[in-house]
Amino acid sequence: MNNVNIKIALDFLLENNKIGKSDAIEIISFITKIEYSEVLFSQEKVLNKNQFKKIIKISKKLAKGKPLAYILGYKIFRNHKILVNKNTLIPRMETELIVDYVNEFINSQNEKISVLDLCCGSGCIGISIAIENKERIEKVTFSDISKKALNITSKNIENNNLVNCTKVVKSDFLNSIIKQQNKFNILVCNPPYIDLNDIDVDKMTKKYEPKLALFAKDNGLFFYKEAIKNIDKFMDITKNILIVFEIGWKQEKELDVFLKQELGLKYKWKFEKDYFNNLRYLILTK
Ligand SMILES: C[S@@+](CC[C@H](N)C(=O)[O-])C[C@H]1O[C@@H](n2cnc3c(N)ncnc32)[C@H](O)[C@@H]1O
């Protein structure tokens, strides 16, 4: 096919794949190296043969169900480019809201803040916090059990010039973190939370994304309970603290019962909704 311009390529992608316009623009931007925001203003620009071949190749992979982020090797998260690969979960839109809660808390504090991003995967949450609060952050510590995921976290740290205000720790959940005796003002954590027996998991998620990132024991509640039981051991409870967990949309009731039993009146907590009106965040303060 000769003289394929960007408009034709966009139409081709949208007609042949179940993707939205923003993803189609992202693909064109990736192939042509034209800024995302400039793509729609460059629709008459003719692609060379090689560029259109690459678009067809991407389209074929998408048709097989491979997620776009794994094809491109990155996902845009709160406007930040976050590298991903098959060892990391693809950052989700709803996870972006965690950073809003954190930013609000940081803005209300006078001292520099130490943050722990537990089960960090690509590091999307902690990277965003570090970029968006550069002046007010003491350190962001990233932790995950997967060395391969942490390699990607480290690349994201380097790409965003955050080496000086970050630390990466391989840890089976809180084990090494507690041993290192560091205490944090903020915990953000989007742990695996799908029940091992859940049969409703999206087929493509199950096929392409790391199992380690998805499933947890105890009806999916294992990691929340472990963190809550150990708050005093890794959070700096002499000061204000903030804990934000992403949770599954059916986990609020069971978690609330557990929190009442475990914490009583010692801490305050609330559940907040995502863009789709589901209770998806557990927010805990002193
Ligand atoms: C749901 S993903 C979240 C990744 C990232 N925080 C995000 O929001 O996109 C959960 C992460 O927990 C990690 N993980 C699983 N079991 C773990 C464990 N026992 N200790 C620490 N991390 C664990 C996985 O490797 C995965 O990166």
Coordinates of C-alpha atoms and ligand atoms in Angstrom, one line a residue:
M1 CA 0.0 0.0 0.0
N2 CA 1.5 3.3 -1.1
N3 CA 0.9 6.8 0.2
V4 CA -0.6 5.8 3.5
N5 CA -1.0 8.9 5.6
I6 CA -1.5 9.1 9.4
K7 CA -5.3 9.6 8.9
I8 CA -5.6 6.3 6.9
A9 CA -3.3 4.5 9.5
L10 CA -5.5 5.7 12.4
D11 CA -8.7 4.5 10.6
F12 CA -7.0 1.2 9.8
L13 CA -6.1 0.7 13.5
L14 CA -9.6 1.6 14.7
E15 CA -11.4 -0.5 12.2
N16 CA -9.3 -3.6 12.7
N17 CA -8.9 -3.6 16.5
K18 CA -10.9 -3.2 19.6
I19 CA -9.0 -0.1 20.8
G20 CA -10.0 3.4 21.5
K21 CA -8.8 6.5 19.7
S22 CA -6.2 7.4 22.3
D23 CA -4.5 4.0 21.9
A24 CA -4.5 4.3 18.1
I25 CA -2.9 7.7 18.5
E26 CA -0.4 6.2 21.0
I27 CA 0.6 3.6 18.4
I28 CA 1.1 6.2 15.6
S29 CA 3.1 8.3 18.0
F30 CA 5.3 5.3 19.0
I31 CA 6.0 4.4 15.3
T32 CA 6.5 7.9 13.9
K33 CA 8.1 9.4 17.0
I34 CA 5.7 12.3 16.6
E35 CA 4.5 13.6 20.0
Y36 CA 1.1 12.2 21.1
S37 CA -0.3 15.7 21.2
E38 CA 0.8 16.4 17.6
V39 CA -0.5 13.3 15.9
L40 CA -3.9 14.6 15.1
F41 CA -2.4 17.8 13.7
S42 CA -0.2 15.7 11.4
Q43 CA -2.8 13.5 9.7
E44 CA -1.7 14.4 6.2
K45 CA 1.8 13.2 6.8
V46 CA 2.6 10.2 4.7
L47 CA 4.1 7.2 6.4
N48 CA 7.0 5.3 4.9
K49 CA 6.6 1.6 4.0
N50 CA 8.5 0.4 7.0
Q51 CA 6.3 2.5 9.4
F52 CA 3.1 1.1 7.9
K53 CA 4.5 -2.5 8.1
K54 CA 5.1 -2.0 11.8
I55 CA 1.5 -0.8 12.3
I56 CA 0.2 -3.9 10.6
K57 CA 2.4 -6.0 12.8
I58 CA 1.1 -4.3 15.9
S59 CA -2.5 -4.7 14.7
K60 CA -1.9 -8.5 14.2
K61 CA -0.6 -8.8 17.8
L62 CA -3.6 -6.8 19.1
A63 CA -6.0 -9.1 17.2
K64 CA -4.5 -12.0 19.1
G65 CA -5.4 -10.3 22.4
K66 CA -1.9 -9.1 23.4
P67 CA -2.3 -6.0 25.5
L68 CA -1.0 -2.8 23.8
A69 CA 1.2 -1.9 26.8
Y70 CA 3.2 -5.2 26.4
I71 CA 3.5 -4.6 22.6
L72 CA 4.8 -1.0 23.1
G73 CA 6.7 -1.8 26.3
Y74 CA 5.2 1.1 28.2
K75 CA 1.9 2.5 29.6
I76 CA 1.1 6.2 30.2
F77 CA 0.1 6.5 33.8
R78 CA -0.9 10.0 35.1
N79 CA 1.0 11.4 32.1
H80 CA 4.2 9.6 33.1
K81 CA 5.7 7.0 30.7
I82 CA 6.0 3.8 32.7
L83 CA 8.0 0.9 31.2
V84 CA 6.4 -2.5 31.6
N85 CA 7.1 -6.0 30.4
K86 CA 5.5 -9.5 31.0
N87 CA 6.9 -9.6 34.5
T88 CA 4.9 -6.5 35.6
L89 CA 1.2 -5.8 35.8
I90 CA 0.0 -3.2 33.4
P91 CA -0.8 -0.1 35.5
R92 CA -4.5 0.5 35.6
M93 CA -6.4 3.8 35.3
E94 CA -8.1 3.3 38.7
T95 CA -4.7 2.9 40.4
E96 CA -3.9 6.5 39.3
L97 CA -6.3 7.8 42.0
I98 CA -4.1 6.5 44.8
V99 CA -1.6 9.2 43.9
D100 CA -4.3 11.9 44.4
Y101 CA -4.9 10.8 48.0
V102 CA -1.2 10.8 48.6
N103 CA -0.6 14.2 47.0
E104 CA -3.4 15.7 49.2
F105 CA -1.8 14.2 52.3
I106 CA 1.7 15.4 51.4
N107 CA 0.4 18.9 50.8
S108 CA -1.0 19.0 54.3
Q109 CA 2.2 18.0 56.0
N110 CA 5.1 20.3 57.0
E111 CA 8.0 17.7 57.1
K112 CA 9.6 15.8 54.3
I113 CA 7.8 12.5 53.7
S114 CA 9.1 8.9 53.5
V115 CA 7.0 6.7 51.3
L116 CA 6.8 2.9 50.8
D117 CA 5.4 1.5 47.6
L118 CA 4.8 -2.2 48.6
C119 CA 4.2 -4.7 45.8
C120 CA 5.4 -2.0 43.4
G121 CA 5.5 -4.0 40.1
S122 CA 6.5 -1.4 37.5
G123 CA 6.7 1.2 40.2
C124 CA 4.0 3.3 38.6
I125 CA 2.5 4.5 42.0
G126 CA 5.8 5.4 43.7
I127 CA 7.3 6.9 40.5
S128 CA 4.3 9.2 40.1
I129 CA 4.5 10.2 43.8
A130 CA 8.2 11.0 43.5
I131 CA 7.8 13.0 40.3
E132 CA 4.8 14.9 41.5
N133 CA 6.2 15.8 44.9
K134 CA 9.9 16.1 44.3
E135 CA 10.5 18.9 46.8
R136 CA 8.6 17.3 49.6
I137 CA 9.8 13.7 49.4
E138 CA 12.6 12.4 51.7
K139 CA 12.6 9.0 50.0
V140 CA 10.4 6.6 48.1
T141 CA 11.2 2.9 48.8
F142 CA 10.0 0.4 46.2
S143 CA 9.5 -3.2 47.2
D144 CA 8.4 -6.4 45.4
I145 CA 9.1 -10.1 45.7
S146 CA 9.9 -10.4 41.9
K147 CA 13.4 -9.5 40.9
K148 CA 12.3 -9.3 37.3
A149 CA 9.6 -6.7 38.2
L150 CA 12.2 -4.8 40.3
N151 CA 14.5 -4.6 37.2
I152 CA 11.7 -2.7 35.5
T153 CA 11.1 -0.5 38.6
S154 CA 14.8 0.4 38.5
K155 CA 14.7 1.4 34.8
N156 CA 11.6 3.6 35.5
I157 CA 13.5 5.2 38.4
E158 CA 16.5 5.9 36.2
N159 CA 14.5 7.2 33.2
N160 CA 12.8 9.7 35.5
N161 CA 16.0 10.8 37.2
L162 CA 14.8 9.7 40.6
V163 CA 17.9 7.6 41.7
N164 CA 18.8 10.1 44.5
C165 CA 15.4 10.0 46.2
T166 CA 14.5 6.3 45.9
K167 CA 15.5 2.9 47.1
V168 CA 14.6 -0.6 45.8
V169 CA 14.3 -3.5 48.2
K170 CA 13.5 -7.1 47.2
S171 CA 11.2 -8.4 49.9
D172 CA 8.7 -11.1 50.5
F173 CA 6.0 -8.6 51.4
L174 CA 7.1 -7.0 54.7
N175 CA 9.8 -9.4 55.7
S176 CA 12.9 -7.5 54.7
I177 CA 11.3 -4.1 55.1
I178 CA 10.6 -4.8 58.8
K179 CA 14.1 -6.3 59.2
Q180 CA 15.7 -3.1 57.9
Q181 CA 13.8 -1.2 60.6
N182 CA 13.0 1.8 58.4
K183 CA 9.7 3.6 59.2
F184 CA 7.5 5.3 56.7
N185 CA 4.9 8.1 56.8
I186 CA 3.0 6.8 53.8
L187 CA 2.3 3.3 52.5
V188 CA 0.8 2.8 49.1
C189 CA 0.0 -0.8 48.2
N190 CA -1.8 -2.4 45.3
P191 CA -1.1 -6.0 46.2
P192 CA -2.4 -9.2 44.5
Y193 CA -6.0 -9.4 45.6
I194 CA -7.9 -11.9 43.4
D195 CA -9.1 -14.9 45.3
L196 CA -7.3 -18.1 44.1
N197 CA -10.7 -19.7 43.2
D198 CA -12.1 -16.7 41.4
I199 CA -13.5 -17.9 38.1
D200 CA -14.4 -14.4 36.8
V201 CA -10.9 -13.3 36.0
D202 CA -10.6 -11.7 32.5
K203 CA -9.2 -14.4 30.1
M204 CA -6.6 -12.1 28.6
T205 CA -5.4 -10.8 32.0
K206 CA -4.9 -14.4 33.0
K207 CA -3.1 -15.3 29.8
Y208 CA -0.7 -12.3 29.6
E209 CA -0.2 -10.8 33.0
P210 CA 2.0 -12.4 35.8
K211 CA 0.0 -14.8 38.1
L212 CA 2.2 -13.5 40.9
A213 CA 0.7 -10.1 40.5
L214 CA -2.9 -11.3 40.6
F215 CA -3.8 -13.9 43.1
A216 CA -3.7 -14.0 46.9
K217 CA -4.8 -16.4 49.7
D218 CA -7.5 -15.9 52.2
N219 CA -10.2 -14.7 49.7
G220 CA -7.6 -12.4 48.3
L221 CA -7.2 -10.6 51.6
F222 CA -3.9 -12.1 52.7
F223 CA -1.7 -9.0 52.0
Y224 CA -4.1 -6.4 53.5
K225 CA -4.3 -8.4 56.7
E226 CA -0.6 -8.9 57.0
A227 CA 0.1 -5.2 56.5
I228 CA -2.6 -4.1 59.0
K229 CA -1.4 -6.5 61.7
N230 CA 2.1 -5.1 61.4
I231 CA 1.4 -1.3 61.0
D232 CA 3.4 -0.5 64.1
K233 CA 6.4 -2.3 62.8
F234 CA 7.0 -0.3 59.6
M235 CA 5.0 2.9 59.9
D236 CA 6.3 5.9 61.8
I237 CA 3.3 6.1 64.2
T238 CA 4.9 8.9 66.2
K239 CA 3.7 11.1 63.3
N240 CA 0.8 11.4 61.0
I241 CA 0.5 8.5 58.7
L242 CA -1.4 7.6 55.5
I243 CA -2.0 4.1 54.2
V244 CA -3.8 3.7 50.8
F245 CA -4.6 0.2 49.6
E246 CA -6.3 -0.6 46.3
I247 CA -8.8 -3.3 47.0
G248 CA -11.1 -5.6 45.0
W249 CA -14.6 -4.3 44.4
K250 CA -16.2 -7.0 46.7
Q251 CA -13.7 -6.9 49.5
E252 CA -14.8 -3.8 51.5
K253 CA -17.2 -5.6 53.9
E254 CA -14.9 -8.4 54.9
L255 CA -12.0 -5.9 55.3
D256 CA -14.1 -3.6 57.5
V257 CA -14.9 -6.5 59.9
F258 CA -11.2 -7.4 60.1
L259 CA -10.2 -3.8 60.7
K260 CA -12.6 -3.4 63.6
Q261 CA -11.4 -6.6 65.2
E262 CA -7.7 -5.9 64.6
L263 CA -7.5 -2.1 65.2
G264 CA -10.5 -1.1 67.2
L265 CA -10.3 2.6 67.8
K266 CA -6.5 2.9 67.3
Y267 CA -6.7 4.1 63.7
K268 CA -9.4 5.7 61.4
W269 CA -10.2 4.2 58.0
K270 CA -12.6 4.8 55.1
F271 CA -13.4 3.2 51.8
E272 CA -13.5 5.3 48.6
K273 CA -14.9 4.8 45.2
D274 CA -13.3 4.5 41.8
Y275 CA -14.4 6.1 38.5
F276 CA -17.1 3.4 38.2
N277 CA -18.6 3.9 41.6
N278 CA -17.1 0.8 43.1
L279 CA -15.5 0.9 46.6
R280 CA -11.9 0.3 45.5
Y281 CA -9.6 2.1 48.0
L282 CA -9.0 1.6 51.7
I283 CA -7.6 4.7 53.3
L284 CA -6.2 4.5 56.8
T285 CA -4.9 7.4 59.0
K286 CA -4.2 7.9 62.7
Ligands
LIG1 C1 -1.4 -6.1 41.5 S1 0.4 -6.0 41.2 C2 0.6 -4.3 41.4 C3 1.8 -3.7 40.7 C4 1.8 -2.2 40.8 N1 1.9 -1.7 42.2 C5 0.6 -1.5 40.1 O1 -0.2 -1.0 40.8 O2 0.5 -1.7 38.9 C6 1.0 -6.8 42.6 C7 2.5 -6.9 42.8 O3 2.8 -7.7 44.0 C8 3.9 -8.4 43.8 N2 3.9 -9.5 44.8 C9 3.3 -10.7 44.8 N3 3.5 -11.4 45.9 C10 4.3 -10.7 46.6 C11 5.0 -10.8 47.9 N4 4.8 -12.0 48.6 N5 5.8 -9.9 48.4 C12 6.0 -8.7 47.7 N6 5.4 -8.5 46.5 C13 4.6 -9.4 45.9 C14 3.9 -8.9 42.4 O4 5.1 -9.3 41.9 C15 3.3 -7.7 41.7 O5 4.3 -6.9 41.1

